[in-house]
Coordinates of C-alpha atoms and ligand atoms in Angstrom, one line a residue:
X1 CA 26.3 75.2 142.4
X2 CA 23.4 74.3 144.8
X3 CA 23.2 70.3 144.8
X4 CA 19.9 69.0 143.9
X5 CA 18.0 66.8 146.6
X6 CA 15.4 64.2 146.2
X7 CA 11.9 65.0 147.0
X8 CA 10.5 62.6 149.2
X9 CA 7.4 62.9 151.7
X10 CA 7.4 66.6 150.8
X11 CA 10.7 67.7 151.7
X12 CA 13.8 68.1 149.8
X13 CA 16.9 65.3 151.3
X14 CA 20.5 64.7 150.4
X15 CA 21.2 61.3 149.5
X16 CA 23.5 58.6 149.9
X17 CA 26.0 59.4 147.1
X18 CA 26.4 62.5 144.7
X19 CA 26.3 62.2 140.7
X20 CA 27.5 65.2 138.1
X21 CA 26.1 66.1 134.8
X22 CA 28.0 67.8 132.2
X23 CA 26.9 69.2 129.0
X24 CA 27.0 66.7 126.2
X25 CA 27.8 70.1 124.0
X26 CA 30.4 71.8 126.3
X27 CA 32.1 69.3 128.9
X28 CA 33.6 72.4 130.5
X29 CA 30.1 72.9 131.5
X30 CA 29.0 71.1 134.9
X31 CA 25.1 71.2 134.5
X32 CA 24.2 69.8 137.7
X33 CA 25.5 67.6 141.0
X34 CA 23.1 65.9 142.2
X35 CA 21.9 63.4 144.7
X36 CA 21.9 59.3 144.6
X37 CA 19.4 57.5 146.4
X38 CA 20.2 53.6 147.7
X39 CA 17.8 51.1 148.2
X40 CA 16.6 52.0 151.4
X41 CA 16.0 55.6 150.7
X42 CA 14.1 54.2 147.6
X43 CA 12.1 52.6 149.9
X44 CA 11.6 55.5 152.2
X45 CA 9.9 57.1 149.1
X46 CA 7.7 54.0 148.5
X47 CA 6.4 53.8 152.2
X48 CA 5.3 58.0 151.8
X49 CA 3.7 57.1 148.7
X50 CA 1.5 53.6 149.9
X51 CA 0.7 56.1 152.9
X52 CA -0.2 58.7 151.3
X53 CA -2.0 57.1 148.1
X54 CA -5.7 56.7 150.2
X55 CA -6.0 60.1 150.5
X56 CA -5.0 61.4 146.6
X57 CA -7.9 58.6 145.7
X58 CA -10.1 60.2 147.2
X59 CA -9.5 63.5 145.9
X60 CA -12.5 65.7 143.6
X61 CA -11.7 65.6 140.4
X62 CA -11.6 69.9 141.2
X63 CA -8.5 69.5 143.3
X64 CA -6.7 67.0 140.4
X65 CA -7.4 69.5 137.9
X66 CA -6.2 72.8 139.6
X67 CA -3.0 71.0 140.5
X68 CA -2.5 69.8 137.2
X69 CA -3.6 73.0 135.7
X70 CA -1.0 74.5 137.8
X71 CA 1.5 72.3 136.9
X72 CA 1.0 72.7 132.9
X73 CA 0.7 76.5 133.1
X74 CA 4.1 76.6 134.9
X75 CA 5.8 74.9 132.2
X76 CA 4.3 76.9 129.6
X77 CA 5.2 80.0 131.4
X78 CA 8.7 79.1 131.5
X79 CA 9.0 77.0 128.4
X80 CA 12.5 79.1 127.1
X81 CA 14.3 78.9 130.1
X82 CA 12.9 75.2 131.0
X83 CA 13.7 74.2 127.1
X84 CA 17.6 76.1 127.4
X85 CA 18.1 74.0 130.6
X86 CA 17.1 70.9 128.6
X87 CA 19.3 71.5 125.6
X88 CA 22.1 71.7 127.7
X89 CA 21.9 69.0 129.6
X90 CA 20.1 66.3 127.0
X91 CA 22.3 68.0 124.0
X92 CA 19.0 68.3 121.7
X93 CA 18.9 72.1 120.2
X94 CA 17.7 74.7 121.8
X95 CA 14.4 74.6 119.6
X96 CA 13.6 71.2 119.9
X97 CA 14.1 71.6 123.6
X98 CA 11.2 74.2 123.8
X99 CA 9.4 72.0 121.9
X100 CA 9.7 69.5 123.9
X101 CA 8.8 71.5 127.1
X102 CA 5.9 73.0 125.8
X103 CA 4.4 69.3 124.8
X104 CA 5.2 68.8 128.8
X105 CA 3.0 71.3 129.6
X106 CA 0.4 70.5 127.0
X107 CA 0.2 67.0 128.6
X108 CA -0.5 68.5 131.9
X109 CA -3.1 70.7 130.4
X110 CA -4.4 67.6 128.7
X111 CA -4.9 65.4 131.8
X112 CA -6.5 68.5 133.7
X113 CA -9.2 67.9 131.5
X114 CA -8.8 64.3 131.6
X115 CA -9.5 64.3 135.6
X116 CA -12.9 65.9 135.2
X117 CA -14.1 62.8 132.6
X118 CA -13.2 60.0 134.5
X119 CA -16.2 58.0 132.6
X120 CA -17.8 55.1 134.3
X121 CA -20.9 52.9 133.1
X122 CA -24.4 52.6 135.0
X123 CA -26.4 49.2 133.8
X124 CA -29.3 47.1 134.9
X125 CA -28.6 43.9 136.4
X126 CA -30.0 40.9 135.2
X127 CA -31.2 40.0 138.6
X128 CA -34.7 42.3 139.5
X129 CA -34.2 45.3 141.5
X130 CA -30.5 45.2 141.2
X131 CA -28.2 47.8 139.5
X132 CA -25.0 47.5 138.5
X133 CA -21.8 50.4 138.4
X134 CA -18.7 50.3 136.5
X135 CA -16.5 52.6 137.9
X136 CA -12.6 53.0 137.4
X137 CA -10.3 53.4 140.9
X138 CA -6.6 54.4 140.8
X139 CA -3.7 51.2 140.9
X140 CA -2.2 52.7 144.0
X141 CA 1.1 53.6 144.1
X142 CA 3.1 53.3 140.6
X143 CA 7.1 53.7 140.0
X144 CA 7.7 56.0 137.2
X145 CA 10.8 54.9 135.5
X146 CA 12.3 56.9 132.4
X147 CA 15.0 57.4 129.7
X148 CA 17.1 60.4 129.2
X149 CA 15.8 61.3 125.6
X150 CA 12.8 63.2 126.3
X151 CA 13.7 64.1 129.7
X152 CA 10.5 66.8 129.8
X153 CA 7.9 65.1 127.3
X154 CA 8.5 61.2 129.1
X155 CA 8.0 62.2 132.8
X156 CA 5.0 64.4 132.4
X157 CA 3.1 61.3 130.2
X158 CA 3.6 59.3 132.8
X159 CA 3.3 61.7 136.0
X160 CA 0.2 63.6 134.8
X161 CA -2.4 60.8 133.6
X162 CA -0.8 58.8 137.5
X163 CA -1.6 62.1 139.3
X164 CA -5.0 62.5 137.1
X165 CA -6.3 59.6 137.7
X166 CA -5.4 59.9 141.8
X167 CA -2.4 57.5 141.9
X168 CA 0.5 58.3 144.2
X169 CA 4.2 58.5 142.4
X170 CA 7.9 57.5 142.9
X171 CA 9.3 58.7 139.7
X172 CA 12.8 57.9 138.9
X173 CA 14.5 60.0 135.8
X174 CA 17.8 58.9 134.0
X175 CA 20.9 59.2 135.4
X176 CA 21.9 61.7 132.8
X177 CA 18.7 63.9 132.9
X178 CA 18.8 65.2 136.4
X179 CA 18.4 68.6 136.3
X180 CA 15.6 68.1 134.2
X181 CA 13.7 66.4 136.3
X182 CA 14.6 68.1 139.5
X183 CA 12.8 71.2 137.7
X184 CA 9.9 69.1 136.6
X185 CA 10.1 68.5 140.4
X186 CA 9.9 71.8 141.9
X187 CA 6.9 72.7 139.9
X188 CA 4.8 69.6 141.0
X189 CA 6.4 70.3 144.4
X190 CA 4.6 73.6 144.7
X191 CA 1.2 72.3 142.8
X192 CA -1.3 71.7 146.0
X193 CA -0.3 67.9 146.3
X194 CA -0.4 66.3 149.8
X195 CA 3.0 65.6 151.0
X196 CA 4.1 61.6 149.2
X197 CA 1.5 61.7 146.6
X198 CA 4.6 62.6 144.1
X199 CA 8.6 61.6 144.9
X200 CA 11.2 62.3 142.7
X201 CA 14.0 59.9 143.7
X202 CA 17.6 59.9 141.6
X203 CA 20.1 57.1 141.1
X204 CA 21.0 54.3 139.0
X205 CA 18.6 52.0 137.3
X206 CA 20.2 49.0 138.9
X207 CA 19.2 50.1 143.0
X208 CA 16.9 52.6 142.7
X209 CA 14.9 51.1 139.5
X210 CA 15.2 47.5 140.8
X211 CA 14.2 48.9 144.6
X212 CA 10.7 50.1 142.5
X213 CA 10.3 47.0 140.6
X214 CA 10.7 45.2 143.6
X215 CA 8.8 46.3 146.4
X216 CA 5.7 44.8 147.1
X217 CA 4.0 48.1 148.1
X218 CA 5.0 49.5 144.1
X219 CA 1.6 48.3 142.7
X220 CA 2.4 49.3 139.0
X221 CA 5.2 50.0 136.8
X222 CA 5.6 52.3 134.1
X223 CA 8.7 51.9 132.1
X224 CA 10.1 53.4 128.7
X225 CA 13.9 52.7 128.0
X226 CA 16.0 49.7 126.5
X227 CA 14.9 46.2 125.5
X228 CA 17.3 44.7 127.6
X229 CA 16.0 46.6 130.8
X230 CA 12.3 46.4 129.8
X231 CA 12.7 42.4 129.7
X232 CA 14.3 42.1 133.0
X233 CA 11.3 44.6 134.6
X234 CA 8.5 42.3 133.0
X235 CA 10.1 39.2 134.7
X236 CA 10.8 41.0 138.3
X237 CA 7.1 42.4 138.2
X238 CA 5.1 39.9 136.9
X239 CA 6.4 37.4 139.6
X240 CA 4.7 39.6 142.2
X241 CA 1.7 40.0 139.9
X242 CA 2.1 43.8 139.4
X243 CA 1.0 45.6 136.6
X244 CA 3.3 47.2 133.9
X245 CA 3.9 48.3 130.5
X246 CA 6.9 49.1 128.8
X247 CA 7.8 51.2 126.0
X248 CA 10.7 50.3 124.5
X249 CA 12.9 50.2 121.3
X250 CA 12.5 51.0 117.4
X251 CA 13.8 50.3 113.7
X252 CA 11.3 52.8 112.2
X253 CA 11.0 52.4 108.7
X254 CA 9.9 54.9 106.5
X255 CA 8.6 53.6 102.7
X256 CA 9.4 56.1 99.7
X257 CA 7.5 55.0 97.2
X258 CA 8.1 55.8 93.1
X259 CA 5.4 58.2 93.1
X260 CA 6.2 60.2 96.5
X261 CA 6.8 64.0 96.6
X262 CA 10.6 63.9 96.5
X263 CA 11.0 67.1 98.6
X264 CA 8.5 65.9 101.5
X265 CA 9.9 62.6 101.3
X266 CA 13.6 64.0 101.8
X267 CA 12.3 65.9 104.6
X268 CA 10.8 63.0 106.5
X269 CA 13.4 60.7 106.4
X270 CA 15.9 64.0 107.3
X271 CA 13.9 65.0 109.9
X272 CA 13.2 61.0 111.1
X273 CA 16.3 59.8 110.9
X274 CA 18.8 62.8 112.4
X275 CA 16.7 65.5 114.5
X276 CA 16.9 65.2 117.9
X277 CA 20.8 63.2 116.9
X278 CA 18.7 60.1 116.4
X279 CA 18.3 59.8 119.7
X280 CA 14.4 59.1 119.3
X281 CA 12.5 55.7 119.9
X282 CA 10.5 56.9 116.7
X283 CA 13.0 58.0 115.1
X284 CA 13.2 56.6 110.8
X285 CA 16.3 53.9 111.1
X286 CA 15.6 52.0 107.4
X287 CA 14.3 54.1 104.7
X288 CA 13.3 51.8 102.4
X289 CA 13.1 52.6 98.9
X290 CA 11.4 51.3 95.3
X291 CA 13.1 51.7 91.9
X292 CA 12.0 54.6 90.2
X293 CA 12.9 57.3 92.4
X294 CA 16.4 55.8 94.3
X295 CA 18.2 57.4 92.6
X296 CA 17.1 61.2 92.6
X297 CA 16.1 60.1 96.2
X298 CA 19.2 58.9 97.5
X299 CA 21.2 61.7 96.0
X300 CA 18.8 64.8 97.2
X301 CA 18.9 62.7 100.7
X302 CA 22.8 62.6 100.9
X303 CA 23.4 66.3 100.0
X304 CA 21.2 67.7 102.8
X305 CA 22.8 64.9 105.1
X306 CA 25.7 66.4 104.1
X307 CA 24.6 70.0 104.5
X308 CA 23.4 69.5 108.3
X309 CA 24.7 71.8 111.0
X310 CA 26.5 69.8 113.3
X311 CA 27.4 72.2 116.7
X312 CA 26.7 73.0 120.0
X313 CA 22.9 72.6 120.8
X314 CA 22.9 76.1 122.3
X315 CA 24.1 77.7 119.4
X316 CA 22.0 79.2 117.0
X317 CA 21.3 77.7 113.3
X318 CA 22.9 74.2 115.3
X319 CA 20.4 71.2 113.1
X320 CA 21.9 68.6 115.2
X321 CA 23.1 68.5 118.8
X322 CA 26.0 66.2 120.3
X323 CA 25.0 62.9 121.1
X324 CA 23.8 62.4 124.9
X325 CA 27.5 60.5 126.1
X326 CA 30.7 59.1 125.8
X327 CA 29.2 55.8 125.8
X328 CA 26.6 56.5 123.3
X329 CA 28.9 57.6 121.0
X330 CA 31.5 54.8 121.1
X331 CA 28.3 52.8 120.7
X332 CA 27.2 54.7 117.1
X333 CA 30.4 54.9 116.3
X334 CA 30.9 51.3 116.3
X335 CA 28.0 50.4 114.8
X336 CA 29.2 52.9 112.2
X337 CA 32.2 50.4 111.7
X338 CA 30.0 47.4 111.9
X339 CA 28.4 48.7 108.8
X340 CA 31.4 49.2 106.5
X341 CA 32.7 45.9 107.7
X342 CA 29.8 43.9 106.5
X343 CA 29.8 45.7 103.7
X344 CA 27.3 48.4 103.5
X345 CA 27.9 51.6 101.7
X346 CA 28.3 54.8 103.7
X347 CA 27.5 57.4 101.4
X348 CA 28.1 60.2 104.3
X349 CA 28.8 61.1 107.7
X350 CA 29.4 58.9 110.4
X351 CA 32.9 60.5 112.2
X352 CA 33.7 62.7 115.5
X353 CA 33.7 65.9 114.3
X354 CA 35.4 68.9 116.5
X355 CA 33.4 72.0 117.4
X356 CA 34.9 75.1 119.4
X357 CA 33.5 73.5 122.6
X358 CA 34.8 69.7 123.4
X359 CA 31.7 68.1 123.0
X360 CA 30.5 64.5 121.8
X361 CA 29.8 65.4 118.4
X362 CA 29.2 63.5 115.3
X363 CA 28.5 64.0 111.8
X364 CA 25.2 62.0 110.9
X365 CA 25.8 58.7 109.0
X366 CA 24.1 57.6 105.8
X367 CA 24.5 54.1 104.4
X368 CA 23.1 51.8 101.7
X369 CA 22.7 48.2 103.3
X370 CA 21.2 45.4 103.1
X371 CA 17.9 44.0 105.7
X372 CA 20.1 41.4 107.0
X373 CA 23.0 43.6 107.7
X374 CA 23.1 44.7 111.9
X375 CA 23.2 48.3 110.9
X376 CA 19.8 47.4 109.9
X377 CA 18.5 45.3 112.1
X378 CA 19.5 46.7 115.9
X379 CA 18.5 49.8 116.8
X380 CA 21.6 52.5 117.2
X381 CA 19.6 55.0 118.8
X382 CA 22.0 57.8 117.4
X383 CA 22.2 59.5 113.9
X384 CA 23.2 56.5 112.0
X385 CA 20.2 55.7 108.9
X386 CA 20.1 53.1 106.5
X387 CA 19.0 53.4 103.0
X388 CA 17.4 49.6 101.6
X389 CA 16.4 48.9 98.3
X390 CA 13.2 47.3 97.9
X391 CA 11.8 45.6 94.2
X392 CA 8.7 46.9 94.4
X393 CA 6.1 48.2 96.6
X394 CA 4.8 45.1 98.1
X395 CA 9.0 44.1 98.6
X396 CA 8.8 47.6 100.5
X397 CA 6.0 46.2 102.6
X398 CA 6.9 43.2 103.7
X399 CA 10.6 44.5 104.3
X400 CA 9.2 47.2 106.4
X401 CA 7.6 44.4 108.8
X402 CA 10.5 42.0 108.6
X403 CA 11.9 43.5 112.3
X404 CA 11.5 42.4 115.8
X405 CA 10.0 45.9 116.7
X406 CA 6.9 47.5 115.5
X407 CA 6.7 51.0 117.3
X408 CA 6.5 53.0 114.3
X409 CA 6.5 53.3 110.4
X410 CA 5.7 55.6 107.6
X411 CA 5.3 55.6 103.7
X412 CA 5.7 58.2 101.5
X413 CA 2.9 58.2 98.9
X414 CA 1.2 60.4 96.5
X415 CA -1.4 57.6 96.1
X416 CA -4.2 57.6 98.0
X417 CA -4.6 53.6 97.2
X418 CA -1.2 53.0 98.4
X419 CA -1.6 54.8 101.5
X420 CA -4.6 53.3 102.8
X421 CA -2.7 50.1 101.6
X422 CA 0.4 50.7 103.6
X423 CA -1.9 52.4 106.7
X424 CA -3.3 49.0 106.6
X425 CA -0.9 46.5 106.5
X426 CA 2.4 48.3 108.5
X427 CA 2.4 46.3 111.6
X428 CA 3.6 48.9 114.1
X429 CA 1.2 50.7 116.4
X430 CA 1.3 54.3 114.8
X431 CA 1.7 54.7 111.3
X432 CA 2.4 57.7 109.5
X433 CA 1.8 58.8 105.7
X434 CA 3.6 61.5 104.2
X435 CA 5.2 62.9 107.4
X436 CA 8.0 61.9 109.8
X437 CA 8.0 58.5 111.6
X438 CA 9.5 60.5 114.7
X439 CA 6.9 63.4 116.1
X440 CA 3.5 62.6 117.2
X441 CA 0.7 64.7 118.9
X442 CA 0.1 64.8 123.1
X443 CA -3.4 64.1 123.0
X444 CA -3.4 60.2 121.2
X445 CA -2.7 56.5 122.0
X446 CA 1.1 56.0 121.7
X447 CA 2.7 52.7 122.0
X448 CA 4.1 49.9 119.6
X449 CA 3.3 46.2 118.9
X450 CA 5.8 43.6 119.0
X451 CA 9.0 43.7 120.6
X452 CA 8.5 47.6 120.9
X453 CA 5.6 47.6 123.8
X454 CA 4.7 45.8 126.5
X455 CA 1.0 46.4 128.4
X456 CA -1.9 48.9 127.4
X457 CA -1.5 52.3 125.5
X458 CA 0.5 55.6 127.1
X459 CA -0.9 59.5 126.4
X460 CA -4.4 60.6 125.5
X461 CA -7.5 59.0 126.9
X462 CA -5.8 56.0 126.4
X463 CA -3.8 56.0 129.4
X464 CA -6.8 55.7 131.7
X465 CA -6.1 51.7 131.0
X466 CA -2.9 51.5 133.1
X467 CA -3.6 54.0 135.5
X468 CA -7.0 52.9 136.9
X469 CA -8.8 49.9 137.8
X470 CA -12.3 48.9 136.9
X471 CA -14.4 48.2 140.2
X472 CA -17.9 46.6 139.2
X473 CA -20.6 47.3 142.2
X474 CA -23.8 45.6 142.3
X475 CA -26.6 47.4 144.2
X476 CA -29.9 46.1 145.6
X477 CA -31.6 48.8 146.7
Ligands
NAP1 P1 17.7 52.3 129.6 O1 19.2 52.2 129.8 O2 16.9 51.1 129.5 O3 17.3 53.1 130.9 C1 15.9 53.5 131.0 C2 15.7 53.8 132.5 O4 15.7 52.5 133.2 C3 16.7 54.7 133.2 O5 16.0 55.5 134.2 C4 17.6 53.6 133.8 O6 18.3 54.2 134.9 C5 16.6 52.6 134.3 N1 17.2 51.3 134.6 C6 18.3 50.7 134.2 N2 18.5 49.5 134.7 C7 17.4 49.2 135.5 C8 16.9 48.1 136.2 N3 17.7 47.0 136.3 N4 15.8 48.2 136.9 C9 15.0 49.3 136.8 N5 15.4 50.4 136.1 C10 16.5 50.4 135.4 O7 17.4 53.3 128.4 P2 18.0 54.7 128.1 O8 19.5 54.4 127.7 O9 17.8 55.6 129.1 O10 17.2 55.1 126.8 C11 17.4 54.6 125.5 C12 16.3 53.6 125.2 O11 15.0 54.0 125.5 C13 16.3 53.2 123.7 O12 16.3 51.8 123.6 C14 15.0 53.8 123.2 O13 14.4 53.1 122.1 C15 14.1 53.7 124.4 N6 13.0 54.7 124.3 C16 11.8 54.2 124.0 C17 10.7 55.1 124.0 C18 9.4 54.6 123.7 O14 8.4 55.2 124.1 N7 9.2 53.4 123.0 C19 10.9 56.4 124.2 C20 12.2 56.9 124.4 C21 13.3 56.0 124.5 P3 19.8 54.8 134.7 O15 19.8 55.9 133.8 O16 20.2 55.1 136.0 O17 20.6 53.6 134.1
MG2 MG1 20.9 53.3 129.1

């Protein structure tokens, strides 16, 4: 097995330590050994990037597009065998890891378009003779950092609108995602870029994330992971007055009201709750319920908990993949025991279950809790959903906002007064009626309020708010 390098100034280079992957499915599986970058390597990437940044600025919006034309049609083109790689490595199932690839290369596609619109505003002044010109510039160099879950979708929303927009990049992937993004990596490598408009530098979050967050020659950040690590960036980078945003955790709920469609509602909050092994920022943690319907609800909702096909993600007819790690699942599994021992009701799931390949699988959990129990409170990030029994609609609401996050939240409705209610007052920054809380489109805003999101908008044209800078020029002429 070849070991994959960093790509830094244009070449490929060995780094300081190696890292191995194994597949969360299969542990007899080695997925990829890989290279680890230290602080000064980190910074080797950062210098290529600050010198190369003045000439991707001043690129035509032709040459953005064809390379990130390029870029998107590669992914497309290899979507199956790009989609397997990720399902074996990430552990979501092979379907959802096509998915997830083809969005990647929708998102280049997207951008593409995005770099021949770069809008700007022409105005008279107030002064005589005098004109005035909006205009937006790239930031400069940005430091990409991302989580493992998406390890396709999450890198190419951040690396196409920085590319589109003519920033330079130092993007820096999970730790467990490697061989993801050393493919991501080889496509933009043979895209038409100049050599240190785009690195791709591995290693932990604590040197080669802090090295980014850090350096005064990073001018922007772009961050999606924990809470924990999205505080500690703010601080670090607003000392040194860079710019950043942060997309961060959820506890999603999802409203099923007394009159909702009790199939499509059973679906949403299966599909929010466990695809992907709950390992989504979007994904539907509190399903939140109003008398009427709990009980046909809750009983339709256990049985197809029940009836989910727990395997390898590889397999075929696998529902649910293993969970990414070792530590992840110690971490559901105690929150799993957290929940019985303050007393919530686990209806279903919630053990280590054996496959024929050693694997970190776990049957999805199901609980009745209270709002103030931690279960429902923190998120798990893992299958683990709580059903919560509301009075009443407006007791659904408000219990629905009672959380620190706000990313997203969804209602189940067959009334259109209670939807446009609901669309209204959810305080989250996507809201979703009658369909999943986890699964959104490439081409739109997506971001959260609250604890959730930190700093303007990522995806769609959105994104143009982070990744540029407005110049106003005044002209006497
Ligand atoms: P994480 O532990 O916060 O890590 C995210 C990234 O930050 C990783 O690349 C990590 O590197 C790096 N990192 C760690 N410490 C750092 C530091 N001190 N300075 C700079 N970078 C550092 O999150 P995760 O475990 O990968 O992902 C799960 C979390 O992501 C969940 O909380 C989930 O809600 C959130 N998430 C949010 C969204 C959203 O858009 N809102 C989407 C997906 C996931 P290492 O891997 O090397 O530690
Ligand atoms: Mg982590």
């Amino acid at each position: 097995m070849a070991t994959l390098k960093h790509y830094i100034n244009g070449r490929w280079e060995t780094g300081v330590t190696l890292g191995t992957r194994e597949n969360p499915s299969d542990l007899s599986d080695t997925v990829a050994e890989f290279a680890r970058a230290d602080t000064a390597q980190t910074e080797s990437a950062i210098r290529a990037a600050a010198d190369a940044r003045d000439e991707w600025a001043l690129s035509t919006p032709q040459r953005r597009f064809d390379v990130l034309d390029a870029i998107g049609s590669e992914i497309l083109a290899r979507k199956e065998e790009l989609g397997r790689l990720l399902a074996r490595e990430e552990g979501k199932t092979l379907v959802e890891g096509i998915g997830e690839t083809a969005r990647a290369g929708q998102i280049f596609k997207f951008f593409a378009g995005e770099a021949l619109r770069i809008p700007g505003e022409k105005l008279a002044s107030v002064r005589p003779g005098v004109e005035v010109e909006v205009t937006r510039e790239p930031v400069g160099v940005v430091g990409l950092i991302a989580p493992w879950n998406f390890p396709l979708a999450i890198p190419a929303w951040k690396i196409a609108p920085a590319l589109a927009y003519g920033n330079a990049v130092v993007f820096k992937p999970a730790e467990l995602v490697p061989a993801c993004a050393s493919a991501l990596a080889d496509i933009i490598s043979r895209s038409g870029l100049p050599a240190g408009v785009f690195n791709l530098v591995m290693g932990s979050g604590r040197q080669v994330g802090q090295a980014l967050v850090d350096s005064p020659l990073v001018d922007a950040i772009s961050f999606t992971g924990s809470v924990g690590v999205g505080q500690g960036i703010l601080k670090a980078a607003t000392a040194r007055q860079a710019r950043v945003q942060l997309e961060m955790g959820g506890k999603n709920p999802l409203v099923v009201l007394h009159d909702a469609d009790i199939a499509q509602a059973v679906d949403c909050a299966i599909q929010g709750a466990f695809f992907s092994t709950g390992q989504r920022c979007t994904a539907s943690s509190r399903i939140i319920v109003t008398p009427g319907i709990f009980d046909r609800f809750v009983g339709a909702l256990r049985e197809r908990t029940q009836a989910l096909v727990v395997d390898n993600a590889l397999k075929r007819g696998t529902e649910i993949g293993p969970v990414v790690s070792q530590a992840q699942l110690e971490q559901n599994l105690a929150y799993v025991e957290s929940g019985r021992h303050e007393g919530a009701e686990l209806l279903v799931g919630g053990q280590r279950v054996k496959r024929d390949t050693e694997g970190y699988f776990m049957s999805p959990a199901l609980f009745i809790a209270e709002p103030e129990h931690r279960i429902a409170r923190e998120e798990i990030f893992g299958p683990v959903a709580c059903v919560i029994r509301a009075r009443d609609s407006e007791h659904a609401l408000s219990l629905a906002n009672d959380t620190p996050f706000g990313l997203c939240a969804g209602v189940c409705t067959t009334s259109l007064k209670h939807a446009a209610h609901f669309k209204r007052h959810l305080r989250a920054g996507m809201v979703m009626v009658n369909l999943p809380t986890a699964g959104v489109d490439f081409h739109v805003p997506f971001g959260g309020r609250k604890g959730s999101s930190y700093g303007p908008r990522e995806q769609g044209r959105y994104a143009a708010e982070f990744y540029t800078t407005v110049k106003t020029a005044y002209i006497n002429a």
